[in-house]
Coordinates of C-alpha atoms in Angstrom, one line a residue:
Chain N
X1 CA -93.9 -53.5 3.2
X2 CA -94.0 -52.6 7.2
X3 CA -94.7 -55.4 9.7
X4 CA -96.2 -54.1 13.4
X5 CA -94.8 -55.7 16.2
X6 CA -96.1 -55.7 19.5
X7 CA -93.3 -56.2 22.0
X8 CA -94.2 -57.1 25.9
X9 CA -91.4 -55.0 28.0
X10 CA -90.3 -55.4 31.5
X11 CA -87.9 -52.6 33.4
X12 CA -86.8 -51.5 36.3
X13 CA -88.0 -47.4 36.4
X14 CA -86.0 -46.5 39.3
X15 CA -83.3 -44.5 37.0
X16 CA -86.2 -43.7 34.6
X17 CA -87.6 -40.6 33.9
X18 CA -90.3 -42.4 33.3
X19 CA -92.2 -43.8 30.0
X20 CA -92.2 -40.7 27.8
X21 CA -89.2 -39.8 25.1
X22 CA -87.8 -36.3 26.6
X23 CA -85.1 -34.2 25.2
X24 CA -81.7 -34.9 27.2
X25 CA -83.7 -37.5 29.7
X26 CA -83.5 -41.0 30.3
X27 CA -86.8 -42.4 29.4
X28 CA -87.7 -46.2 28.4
X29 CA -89.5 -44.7 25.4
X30 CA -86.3 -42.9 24.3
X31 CA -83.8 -46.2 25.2
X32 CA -86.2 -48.6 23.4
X33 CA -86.5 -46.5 20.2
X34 CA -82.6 -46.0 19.9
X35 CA -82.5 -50.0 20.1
X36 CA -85.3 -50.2 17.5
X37 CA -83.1 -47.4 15.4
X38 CA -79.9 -49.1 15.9
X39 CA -81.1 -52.5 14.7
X40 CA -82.9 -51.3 11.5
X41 CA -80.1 -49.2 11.2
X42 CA -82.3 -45.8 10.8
X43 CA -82.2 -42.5 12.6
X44 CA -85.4 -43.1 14.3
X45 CA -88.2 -45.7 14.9
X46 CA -91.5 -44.7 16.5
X47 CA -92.7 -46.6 19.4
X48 CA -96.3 -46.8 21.0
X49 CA -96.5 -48.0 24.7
X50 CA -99.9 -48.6 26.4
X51 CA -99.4 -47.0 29.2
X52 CA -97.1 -43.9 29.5
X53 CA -96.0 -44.5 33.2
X54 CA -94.1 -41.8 35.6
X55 CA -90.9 -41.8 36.7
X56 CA -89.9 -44.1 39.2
X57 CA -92.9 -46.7 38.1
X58 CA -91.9 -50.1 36.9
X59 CA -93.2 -52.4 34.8
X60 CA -93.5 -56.6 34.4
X61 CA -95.7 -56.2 31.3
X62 CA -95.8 -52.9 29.4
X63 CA -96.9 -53.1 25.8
X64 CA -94.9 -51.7 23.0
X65 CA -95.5 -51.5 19.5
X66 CA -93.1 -50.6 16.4
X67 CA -93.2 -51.1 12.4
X68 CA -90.2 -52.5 11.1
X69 CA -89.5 -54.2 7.1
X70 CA -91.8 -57.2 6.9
X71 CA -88.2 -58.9 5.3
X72 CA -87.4 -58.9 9.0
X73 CA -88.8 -62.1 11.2
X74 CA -91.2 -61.6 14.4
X75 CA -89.3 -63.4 16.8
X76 CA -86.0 -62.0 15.5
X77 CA -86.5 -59.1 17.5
X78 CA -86.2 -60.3 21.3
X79 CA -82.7 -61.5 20.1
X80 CA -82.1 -57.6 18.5
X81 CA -83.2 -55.6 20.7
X82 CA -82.2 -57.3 24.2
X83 CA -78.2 -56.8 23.9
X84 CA -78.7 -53.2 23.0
X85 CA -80.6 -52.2 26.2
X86 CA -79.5 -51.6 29.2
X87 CA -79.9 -54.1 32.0
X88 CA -82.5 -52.5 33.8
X89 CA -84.9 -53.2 30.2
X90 CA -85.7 -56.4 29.1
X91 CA -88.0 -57.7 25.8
X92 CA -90.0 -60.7 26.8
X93 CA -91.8 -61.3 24.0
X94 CA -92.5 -60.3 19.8
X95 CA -95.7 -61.0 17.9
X96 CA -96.8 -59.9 15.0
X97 CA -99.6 -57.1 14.3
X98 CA -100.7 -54.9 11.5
X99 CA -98.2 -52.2 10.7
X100 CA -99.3 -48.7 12.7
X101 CA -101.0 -50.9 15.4
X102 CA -101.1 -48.5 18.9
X103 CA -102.0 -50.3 21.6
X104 CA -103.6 -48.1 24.2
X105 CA -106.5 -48.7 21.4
X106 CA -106.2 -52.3 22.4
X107 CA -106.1 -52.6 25.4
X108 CA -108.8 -54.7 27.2
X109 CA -107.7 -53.8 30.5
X110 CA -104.8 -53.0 32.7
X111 CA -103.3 -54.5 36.2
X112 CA -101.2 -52.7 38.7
X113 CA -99.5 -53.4 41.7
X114 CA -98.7 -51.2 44.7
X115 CA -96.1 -52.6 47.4
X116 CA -96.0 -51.2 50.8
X117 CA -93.4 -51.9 53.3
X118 CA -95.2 -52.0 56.6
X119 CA -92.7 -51.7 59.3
X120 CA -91.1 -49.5 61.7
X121 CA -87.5 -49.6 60.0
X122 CA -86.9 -49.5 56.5
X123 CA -86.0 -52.0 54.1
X124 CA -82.9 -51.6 52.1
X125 CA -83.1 -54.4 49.9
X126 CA -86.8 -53.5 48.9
X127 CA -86.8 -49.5 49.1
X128 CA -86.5 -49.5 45.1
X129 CA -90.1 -51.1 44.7
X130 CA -91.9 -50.2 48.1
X131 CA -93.6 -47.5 50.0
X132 CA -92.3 -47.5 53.3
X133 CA -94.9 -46.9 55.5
X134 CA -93.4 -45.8 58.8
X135 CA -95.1 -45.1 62.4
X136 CA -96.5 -41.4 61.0
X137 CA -99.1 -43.6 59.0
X138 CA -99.9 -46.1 61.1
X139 CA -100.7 -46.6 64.8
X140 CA -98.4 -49.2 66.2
X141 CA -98.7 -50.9 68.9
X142 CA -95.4 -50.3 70.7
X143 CA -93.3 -48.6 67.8
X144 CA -91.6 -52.1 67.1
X145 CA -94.1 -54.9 66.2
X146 CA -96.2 -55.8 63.6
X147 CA -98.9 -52.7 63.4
X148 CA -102.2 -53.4 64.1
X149 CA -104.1 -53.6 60.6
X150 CA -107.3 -52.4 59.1
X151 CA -107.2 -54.7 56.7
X152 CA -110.9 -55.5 56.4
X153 CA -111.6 -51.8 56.4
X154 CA -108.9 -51.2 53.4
X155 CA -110.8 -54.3 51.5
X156 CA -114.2 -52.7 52.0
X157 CA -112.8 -49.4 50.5
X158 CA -111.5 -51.3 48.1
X159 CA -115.0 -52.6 47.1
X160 CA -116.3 -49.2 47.3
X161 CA -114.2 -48.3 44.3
X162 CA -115.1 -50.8 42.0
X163 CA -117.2 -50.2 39.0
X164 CA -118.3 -47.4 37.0
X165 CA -117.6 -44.0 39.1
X166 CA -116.0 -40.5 38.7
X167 CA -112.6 -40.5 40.2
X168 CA -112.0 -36.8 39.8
X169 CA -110.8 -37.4 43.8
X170 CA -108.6 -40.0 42.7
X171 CA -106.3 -38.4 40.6
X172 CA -103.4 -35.8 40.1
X173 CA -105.5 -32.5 40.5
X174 CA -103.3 -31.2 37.0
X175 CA -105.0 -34.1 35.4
X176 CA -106.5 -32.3 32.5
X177 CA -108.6 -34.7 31.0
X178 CA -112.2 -33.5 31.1
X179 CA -114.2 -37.2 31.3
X180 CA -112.5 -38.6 34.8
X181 CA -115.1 -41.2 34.7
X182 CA -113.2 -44.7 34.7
X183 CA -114.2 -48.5 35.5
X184 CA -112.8 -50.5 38.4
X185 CA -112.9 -53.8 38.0
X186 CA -111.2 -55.1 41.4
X187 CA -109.1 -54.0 44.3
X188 CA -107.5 -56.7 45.9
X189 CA -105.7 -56.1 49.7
X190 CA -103.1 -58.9 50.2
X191 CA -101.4 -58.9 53.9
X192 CA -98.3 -60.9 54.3
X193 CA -97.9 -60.7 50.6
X194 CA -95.5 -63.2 49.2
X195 CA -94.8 -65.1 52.2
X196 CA -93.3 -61.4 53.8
X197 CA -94.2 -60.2 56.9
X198 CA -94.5 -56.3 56.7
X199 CA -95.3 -56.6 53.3
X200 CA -98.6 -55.3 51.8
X201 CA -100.2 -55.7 48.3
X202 CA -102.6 -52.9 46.7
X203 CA -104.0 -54.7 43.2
X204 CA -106.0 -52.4 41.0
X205 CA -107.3 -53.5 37.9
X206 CA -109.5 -51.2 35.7
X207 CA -110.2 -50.6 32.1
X208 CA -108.1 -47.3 31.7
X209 CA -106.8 -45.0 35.1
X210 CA -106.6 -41.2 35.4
X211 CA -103.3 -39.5 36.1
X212 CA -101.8 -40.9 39.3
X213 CA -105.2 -42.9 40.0
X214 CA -103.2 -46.0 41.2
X215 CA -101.2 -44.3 43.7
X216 CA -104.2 -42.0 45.0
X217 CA -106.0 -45.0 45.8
X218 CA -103.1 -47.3 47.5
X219 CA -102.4 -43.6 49.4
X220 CA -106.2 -43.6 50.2
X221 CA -106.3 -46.8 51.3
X222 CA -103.3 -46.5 53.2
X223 CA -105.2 -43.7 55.3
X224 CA -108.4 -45.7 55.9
X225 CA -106.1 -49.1 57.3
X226 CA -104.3 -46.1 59.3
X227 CA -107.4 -45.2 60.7
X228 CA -106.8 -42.1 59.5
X229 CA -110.2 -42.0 57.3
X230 CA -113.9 -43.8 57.6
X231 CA -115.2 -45.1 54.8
X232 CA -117.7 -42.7 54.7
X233 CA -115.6 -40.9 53.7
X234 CA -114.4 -42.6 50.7
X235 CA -117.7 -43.1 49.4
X236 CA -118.8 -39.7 49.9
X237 CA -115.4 -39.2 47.3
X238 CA -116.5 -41.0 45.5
X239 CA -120.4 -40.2 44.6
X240 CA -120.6 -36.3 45.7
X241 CA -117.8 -34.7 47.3
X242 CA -115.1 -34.5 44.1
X243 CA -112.4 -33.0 46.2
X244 CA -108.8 -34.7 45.7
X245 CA -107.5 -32.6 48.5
X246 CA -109.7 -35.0 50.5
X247 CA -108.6 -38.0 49.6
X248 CA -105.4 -40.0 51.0
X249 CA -102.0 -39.0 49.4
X250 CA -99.9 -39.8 46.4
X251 CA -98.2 -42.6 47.3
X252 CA -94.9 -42.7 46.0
X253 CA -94.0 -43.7 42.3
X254 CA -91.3 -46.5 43.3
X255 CA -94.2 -48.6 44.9
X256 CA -95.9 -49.2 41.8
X257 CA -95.8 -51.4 39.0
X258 CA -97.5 -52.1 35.8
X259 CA -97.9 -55.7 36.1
X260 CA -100.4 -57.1 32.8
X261 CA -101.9 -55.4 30.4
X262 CA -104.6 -57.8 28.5
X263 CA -104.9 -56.9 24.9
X264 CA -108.0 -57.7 22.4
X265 CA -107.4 -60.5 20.4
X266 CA -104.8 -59.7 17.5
X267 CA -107.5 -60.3 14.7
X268 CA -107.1 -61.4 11.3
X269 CA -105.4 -59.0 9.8
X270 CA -102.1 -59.4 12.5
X271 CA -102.2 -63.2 11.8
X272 CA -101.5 -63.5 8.5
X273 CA -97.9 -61.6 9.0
X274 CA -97.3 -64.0 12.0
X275 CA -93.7 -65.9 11.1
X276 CA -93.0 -66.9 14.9
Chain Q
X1 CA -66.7 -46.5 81.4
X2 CA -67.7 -48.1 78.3
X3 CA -70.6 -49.5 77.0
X4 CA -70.8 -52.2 74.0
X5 CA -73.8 -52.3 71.7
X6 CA -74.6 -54.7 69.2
X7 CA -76.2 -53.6 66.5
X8 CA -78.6 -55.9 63.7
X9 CA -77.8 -54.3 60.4
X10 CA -79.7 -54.6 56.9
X11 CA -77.8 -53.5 53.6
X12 CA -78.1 -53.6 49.7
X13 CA -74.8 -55.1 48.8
X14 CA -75.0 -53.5 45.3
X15 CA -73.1 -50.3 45.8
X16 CA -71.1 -51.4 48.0
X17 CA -67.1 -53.0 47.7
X18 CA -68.3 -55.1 50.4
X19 CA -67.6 -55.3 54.6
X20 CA -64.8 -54.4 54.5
X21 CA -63.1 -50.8 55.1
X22 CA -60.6 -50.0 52.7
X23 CA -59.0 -46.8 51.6
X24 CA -60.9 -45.0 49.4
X25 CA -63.9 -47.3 48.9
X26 CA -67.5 -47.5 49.8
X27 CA -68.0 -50.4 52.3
X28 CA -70.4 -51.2 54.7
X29 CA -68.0 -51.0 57.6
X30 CA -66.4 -47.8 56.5
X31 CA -70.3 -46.3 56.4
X32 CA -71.0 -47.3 60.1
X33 CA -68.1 -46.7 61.4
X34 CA -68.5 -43.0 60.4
X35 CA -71.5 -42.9 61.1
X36 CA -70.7 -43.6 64.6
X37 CA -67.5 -41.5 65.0
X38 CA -70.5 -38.9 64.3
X39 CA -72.6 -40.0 66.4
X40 CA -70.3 -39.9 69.3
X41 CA -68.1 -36.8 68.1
X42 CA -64.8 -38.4 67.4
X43 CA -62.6 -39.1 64.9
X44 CA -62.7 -42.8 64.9
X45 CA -65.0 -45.9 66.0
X46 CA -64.0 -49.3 65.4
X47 CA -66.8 -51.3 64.2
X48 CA -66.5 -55.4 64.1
X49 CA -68.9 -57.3 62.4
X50 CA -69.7 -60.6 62.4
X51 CA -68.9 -61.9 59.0
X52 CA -67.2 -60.3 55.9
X53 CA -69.4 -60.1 53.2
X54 CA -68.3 -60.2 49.7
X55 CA -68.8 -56.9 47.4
X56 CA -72.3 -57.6 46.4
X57 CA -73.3 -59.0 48.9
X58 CA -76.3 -58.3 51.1
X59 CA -77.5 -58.6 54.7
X60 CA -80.7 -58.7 56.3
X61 CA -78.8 -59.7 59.8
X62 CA -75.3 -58.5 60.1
X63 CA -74.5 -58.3 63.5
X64 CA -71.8 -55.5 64.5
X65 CA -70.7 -54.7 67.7
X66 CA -68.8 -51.0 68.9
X67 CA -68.3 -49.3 71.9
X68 CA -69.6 -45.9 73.1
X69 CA -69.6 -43.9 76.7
X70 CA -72.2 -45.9 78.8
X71 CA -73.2 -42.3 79.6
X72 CA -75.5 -43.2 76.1
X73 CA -78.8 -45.3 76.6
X74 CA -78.3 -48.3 74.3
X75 CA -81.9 -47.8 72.7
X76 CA -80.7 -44.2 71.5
X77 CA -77.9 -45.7 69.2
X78 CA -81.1 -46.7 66.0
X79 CA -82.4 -43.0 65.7
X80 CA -79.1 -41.6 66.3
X81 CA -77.4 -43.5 63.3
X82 CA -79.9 -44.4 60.8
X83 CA -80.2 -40.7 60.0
X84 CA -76.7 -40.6 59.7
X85 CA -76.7 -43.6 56.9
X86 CA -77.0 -43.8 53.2
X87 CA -80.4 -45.5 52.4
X88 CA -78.8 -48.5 51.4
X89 CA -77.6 -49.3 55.2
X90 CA -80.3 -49.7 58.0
X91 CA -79.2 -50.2 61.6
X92 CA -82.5 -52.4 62.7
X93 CA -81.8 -53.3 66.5
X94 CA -79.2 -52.5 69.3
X95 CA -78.6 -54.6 72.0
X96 CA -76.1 -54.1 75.2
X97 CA -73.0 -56.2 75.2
X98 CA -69.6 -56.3 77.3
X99 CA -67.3 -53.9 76.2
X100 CA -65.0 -55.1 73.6
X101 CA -67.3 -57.9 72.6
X102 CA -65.9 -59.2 69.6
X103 CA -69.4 -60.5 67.4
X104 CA -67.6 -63.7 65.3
X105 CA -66.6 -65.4 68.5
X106 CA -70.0 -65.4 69.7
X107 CA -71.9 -66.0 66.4
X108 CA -73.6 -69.8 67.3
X109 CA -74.8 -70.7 63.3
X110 CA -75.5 -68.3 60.3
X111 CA -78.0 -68.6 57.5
X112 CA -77.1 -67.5 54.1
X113 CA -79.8 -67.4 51.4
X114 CA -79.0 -67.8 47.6
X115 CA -81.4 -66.9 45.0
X116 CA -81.6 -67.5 41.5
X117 CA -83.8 -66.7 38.3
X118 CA -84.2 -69.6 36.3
X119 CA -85.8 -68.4 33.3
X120 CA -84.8 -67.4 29.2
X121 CA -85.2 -63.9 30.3
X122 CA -83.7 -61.7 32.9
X123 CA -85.6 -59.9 35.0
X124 CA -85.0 -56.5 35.3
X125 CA -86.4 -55.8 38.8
X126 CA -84.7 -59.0 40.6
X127 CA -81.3 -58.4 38.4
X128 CA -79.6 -57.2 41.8
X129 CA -80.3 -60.1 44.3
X130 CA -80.6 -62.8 41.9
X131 CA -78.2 -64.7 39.6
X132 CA -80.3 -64.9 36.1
X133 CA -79.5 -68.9 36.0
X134 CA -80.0 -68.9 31.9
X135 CA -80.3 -71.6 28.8
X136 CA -76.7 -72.4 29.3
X137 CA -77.0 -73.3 32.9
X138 CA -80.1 -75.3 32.3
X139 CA -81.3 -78.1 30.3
X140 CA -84.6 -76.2 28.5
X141 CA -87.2 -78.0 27.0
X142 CA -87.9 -75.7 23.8
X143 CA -86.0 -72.5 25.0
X144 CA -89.2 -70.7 26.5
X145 CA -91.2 -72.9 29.0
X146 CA -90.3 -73.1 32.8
X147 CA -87.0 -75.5 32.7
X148 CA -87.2 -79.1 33.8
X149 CA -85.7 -79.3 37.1
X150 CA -83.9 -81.4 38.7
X151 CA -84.3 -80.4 42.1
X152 CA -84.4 -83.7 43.8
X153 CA -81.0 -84.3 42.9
X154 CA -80.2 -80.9 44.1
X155 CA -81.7 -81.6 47.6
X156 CA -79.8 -84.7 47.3
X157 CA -76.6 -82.9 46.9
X158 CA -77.1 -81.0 49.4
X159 CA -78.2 -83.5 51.8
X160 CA -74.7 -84.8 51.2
X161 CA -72.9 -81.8 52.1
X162 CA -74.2 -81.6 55.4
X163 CA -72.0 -82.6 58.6
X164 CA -68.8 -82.6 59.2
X165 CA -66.3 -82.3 55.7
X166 CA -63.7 -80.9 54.5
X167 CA -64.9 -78.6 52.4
X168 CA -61.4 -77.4 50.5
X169 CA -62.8 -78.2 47.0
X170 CA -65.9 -75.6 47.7
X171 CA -64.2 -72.5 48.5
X172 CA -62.3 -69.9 47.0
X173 CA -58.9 -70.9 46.3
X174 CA -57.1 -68.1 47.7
X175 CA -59.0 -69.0 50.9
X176 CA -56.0 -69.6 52.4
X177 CA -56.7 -71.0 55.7
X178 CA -55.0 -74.5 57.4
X179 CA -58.6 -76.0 58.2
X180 CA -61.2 -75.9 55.8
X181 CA -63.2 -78.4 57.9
X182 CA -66.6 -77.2 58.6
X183 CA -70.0 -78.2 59.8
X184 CA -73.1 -77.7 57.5
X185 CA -76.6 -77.9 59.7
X186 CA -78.4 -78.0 56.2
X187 CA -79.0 -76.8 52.3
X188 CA -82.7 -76.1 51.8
X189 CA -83.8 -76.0 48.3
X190 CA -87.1 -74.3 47.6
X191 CA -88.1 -73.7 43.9
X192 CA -91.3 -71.2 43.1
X193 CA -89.5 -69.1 46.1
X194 CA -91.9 -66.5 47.5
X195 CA -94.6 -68.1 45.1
X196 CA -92.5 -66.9 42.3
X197 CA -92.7 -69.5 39.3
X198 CA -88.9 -69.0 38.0
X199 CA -87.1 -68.1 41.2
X200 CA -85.6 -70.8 43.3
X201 CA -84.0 -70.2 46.6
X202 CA -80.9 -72.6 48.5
X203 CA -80.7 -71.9 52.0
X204 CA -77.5 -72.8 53.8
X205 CA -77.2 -73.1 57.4
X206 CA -73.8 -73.9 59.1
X207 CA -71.4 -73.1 62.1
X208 CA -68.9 -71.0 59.9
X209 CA -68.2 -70.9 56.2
X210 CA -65.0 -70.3 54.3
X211 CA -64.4 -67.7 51.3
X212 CA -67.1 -67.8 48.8
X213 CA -67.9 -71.2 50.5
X214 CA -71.9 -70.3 50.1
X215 CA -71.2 -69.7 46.2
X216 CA -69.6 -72.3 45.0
X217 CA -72.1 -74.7 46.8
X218 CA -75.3 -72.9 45.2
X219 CA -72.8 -73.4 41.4
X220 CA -72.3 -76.8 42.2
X221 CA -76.2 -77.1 43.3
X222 CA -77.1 -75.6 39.8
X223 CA -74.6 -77.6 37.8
X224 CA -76.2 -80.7 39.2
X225 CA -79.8 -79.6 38.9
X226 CA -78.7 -78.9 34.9
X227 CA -77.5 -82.1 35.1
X228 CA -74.2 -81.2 34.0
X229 CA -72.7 -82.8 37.2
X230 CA -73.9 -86.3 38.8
X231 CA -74.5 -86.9 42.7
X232 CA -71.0 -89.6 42.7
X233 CA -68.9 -86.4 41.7
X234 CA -70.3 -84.6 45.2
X235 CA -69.5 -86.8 47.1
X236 CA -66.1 -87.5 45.8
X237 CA -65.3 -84.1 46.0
X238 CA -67.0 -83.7 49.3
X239 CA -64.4 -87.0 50.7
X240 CA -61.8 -87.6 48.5
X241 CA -60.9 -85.7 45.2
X242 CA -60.3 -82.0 46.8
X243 CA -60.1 -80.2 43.8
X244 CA -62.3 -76.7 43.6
X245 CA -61.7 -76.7 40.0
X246 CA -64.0 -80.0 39.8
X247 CA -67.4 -78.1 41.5
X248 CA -69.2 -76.1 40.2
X249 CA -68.5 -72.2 39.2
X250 CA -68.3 -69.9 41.9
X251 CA -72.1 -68.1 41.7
X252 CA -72.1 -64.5 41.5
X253 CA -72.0 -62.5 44.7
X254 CA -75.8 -60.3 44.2
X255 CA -77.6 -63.3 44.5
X256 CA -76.6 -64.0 48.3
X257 CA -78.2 -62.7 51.4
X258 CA -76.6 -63.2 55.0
X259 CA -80.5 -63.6 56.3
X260 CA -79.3 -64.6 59.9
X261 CA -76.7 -64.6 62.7
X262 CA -77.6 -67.0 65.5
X263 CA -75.3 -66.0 68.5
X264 CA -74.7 -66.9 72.1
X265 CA -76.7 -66.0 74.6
X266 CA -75.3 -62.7 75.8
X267 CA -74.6 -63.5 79.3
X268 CA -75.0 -61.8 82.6
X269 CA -72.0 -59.2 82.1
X270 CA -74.3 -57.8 79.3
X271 CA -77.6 -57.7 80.8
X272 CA -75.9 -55.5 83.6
X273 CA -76.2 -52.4 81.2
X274 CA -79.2 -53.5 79.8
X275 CA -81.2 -50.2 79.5
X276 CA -83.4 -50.8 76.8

C-alpha cells in the first residue's frame, strides 16, 4: 500500500533554478526527488510542491508532498531525507496524508515576504535575501541618511489591493492564465523591520497569486513610497486601467520568500495512516 | 604629498580565506588592495586594517586605512572602489587620516557579534552567519520544542569574564603571544535576537582580543547554557587553571560579525585634509 506524506521544506533559492524539475538544472524539485529516490531506493519518486517558486525565491515553509510504502514510518522521513540534501535544503517536518495528496489543492492560503534594503550602500551580508533599493528609487535626503519614507502612502496602496480584484497589472505580462482574478487578504508595510534600520518588510498574503504577483506589488509599492506613483494611480490598476506596463517593476527574485502556507485540515482519511 | 583615507568596510566572510593576503587566495585584503592599485593606477597599494578576521568571518565595520595622492578628494575614494569590488565587499565610508596612519593603534574598543541557531533544524537561509547550536549542544526537552535555556547562567558567565584576566585558556592555542591579558567591557546575551524565536545573539565588547578569543568565549557560553559546564569552572579557568583545553570548543568562524571599531578621535593632523 502507498502512504502520502506531506513534507514542510525550507531552502535557500539563491543557487536554485528555482522550484521546477528541469533537464540538466539545479532545481529543489529535482534535488528533493533524487533524496526521495535514493531513500526508497527507486529510479524516481514524484513530488508535488504548492507553490512552484522562480529562481532565486526562497522559502521558510514550502509544502511538498510524496507517496512512499505505508511499511515505511511518517516521521522516519525528516531523518532520510535531511543527510541526502544539500545544505542550502532542509525538511522540517513529515505528516501523514492520503496517498496521491497535491497540495496546491489544499492550500487554504499562502504568505510571502518581500525584503528591501533601504540604503544608499549595499549590504553584503544581506544582498542574498534583499532588494537593494538605492538613491534611483528613492529621494534621499542628502544621499547618505535614512531616506525620507512614504510609508503611510505604501500602507494605503497596500489596502487598495486587498480583496477580490483583477490583477492582470500585477503580474508577469507572459502570464498565460486566462482568470487573473485573485483574493488579497492583507498587505502589511513594516519599517525598521526586525530591529534593522534600512530594512523594509512587504507581507502579502492571498489565497492563490498570478505569475510574479508578489514582486509586482513590492516593486509597485516601492514606486508609490518613492514618490514615483499616486495612488490614483494604483487604484485606477487596479479597477479599469489593466496595463502591467503601468505598474511599478519586478522587483527582484532574491527579495522574496515563501514564508507559510496554511493547509485545510488533513481530514479523516490522512489520520488514520498517521504513525508520528 | 600624500593623503591617508580610512575607509569603513562591510564583507560576507563566506568566500573569503579571511583578512589576510596571501598568495593565491581570495581575502579581503588582497580584494581592496587591488582594488585600489586600480583605482590609483599602480601596481601596488598597501592596505592595513584594523583587525584580522578569521576565514569566515564577517564585518559590518572593518576599518582600513591606505594612502593615495592628496591630489584625490577623500569623498571620491566610495564610488571609485565599490565598482571596482566583488559584491561580497562594500567600502561604506572614507574618512581623511595622516598619512601612514596605521588603524589597530588607534582602534579605542571593538564589538564582535556571535550568533547562533538553537533549534533541531538548520536553517537554510541563516546557515552562513550562524552556528546551528543542535541537540548535542543543548539539553532538549522532547527533541522538537524551543530548548530550555539557561541563559541566566550564561549572562552570568559572561559577567565573570569581564575586566581585566588573563585570558590564556580562551584563545587559540597557537596564539602565540607573551601577554594574553586583556580587558573585556562586556558579553551581552540576547536570546529571540532580531525577534527571532531560535536565534540567540552574544555580544562582546573589549579593548583587544586574542586569536579566536571571541569563539571560544561564545563555546564556553553555550557549553554552560547546555549545562555541560558550571559557572565555578569559569571562573577557575578565568583565574587559576589556564588550560584552553578545559573551555569550551572553539565556535565556528560564520557565526561571527566584527559589527564595530571604536577608534581615537582622529586628531587635528587629519582634519587638515578634511575635504569631505
Amino acid at each position: 500500500m502507498k502512504q502520502g506524506v506531506l513534507l514542510t521544506v525550507a531552502y535557500d533559492g539563491t543557487d536554485f533554478c528555482g522550484w521546477q524539475s528541469q533537464p540538466g538544472l539545479r532545481t529543489v524539485q529535482g534535488e528533493l526527488s533524487r533524496a526521495a529516490a535514493a531513500v526508497l531506493k527507486v529510479p524516481q519518486v514524484q513530488v508535488r510542491g504548492v507553490s512552484r517558486t522562480d529562481s532565486g525565491v526562497h522559502a521558510e515553509c514550502q509544502r511538498v508532498a510524496l507517496d512512499g510504502p505505508d511499511t515505511m514510518p511518517v516521521n522516519a522521513w525528516v531523518p532520510a531525507l535531511n543527510p541526502l540534501l544539500p545544505n542550502d535544503i532542509v525538511v522540517r517536518k513529515a505528516e501523514p496524508v492520503e496517498a496521491g495528496f497535491t497540495p496546491r489543492h489544499h492550500a487554504q492560503w499562502k504568505r510571502y515576504r518581500y525584503l528591501c534594503w533601504l540604503h544608499q550602500d549595499p549590504n553584503p551580508l544581506l544582498r542574498h535575501v534583499t532588494w537593494h533599493v538605492g538613491q534611483s528609487m528613492w529621494p534621499w535626503s542628502d544621499g547618505v541618511r535614512a531616506p525620507s519614507m512614504r510609508i503611510g502612502a505604501m500602507e494605503e496602496a497596500g489596502r487598495r489591493l486587498c480583496g477580490t480584484h483583477d490583477f492582470r497589472s500585477f503580474c508577469a505580462s507572459d502570464d498565460g492564465r486566462d482568470n487573473t482574478v485573485r483574493t488579497l487578504h492583507a498587505v502589511v508595510v513594516t519599517p525598521h523591520y526586525r530591529g534593522m534600520e534600512s530594512m523594509l518588510a512587504i507581507e502579502v498574503t492571498g489565497t492563490a497569486f498570478l505569475k510574479q504577483m508578489v514582486r509586482v506589488i513590492a516593486g509597485t509599492l516601492i514606486a508609490v513610497g518613492g514618490g514615483r506613483m499616486d495612488l490614483a494611480t494604483v487604484t485606477q490598476l487596479r479597477d479599469r486601467v489593466l496595463d502591467r506596463h503601468r505598474a511599478g517593476v519586478t522587483a527582484p527574485a532574491k527579495g522574496l520568500t515563501l514564508v507559510h502556507v496554511e493547509m485545510d485540515p488533513l481530514g479523516p482519511s490522512a489520520k488514520r495512516f498517521d504513525r508520528s
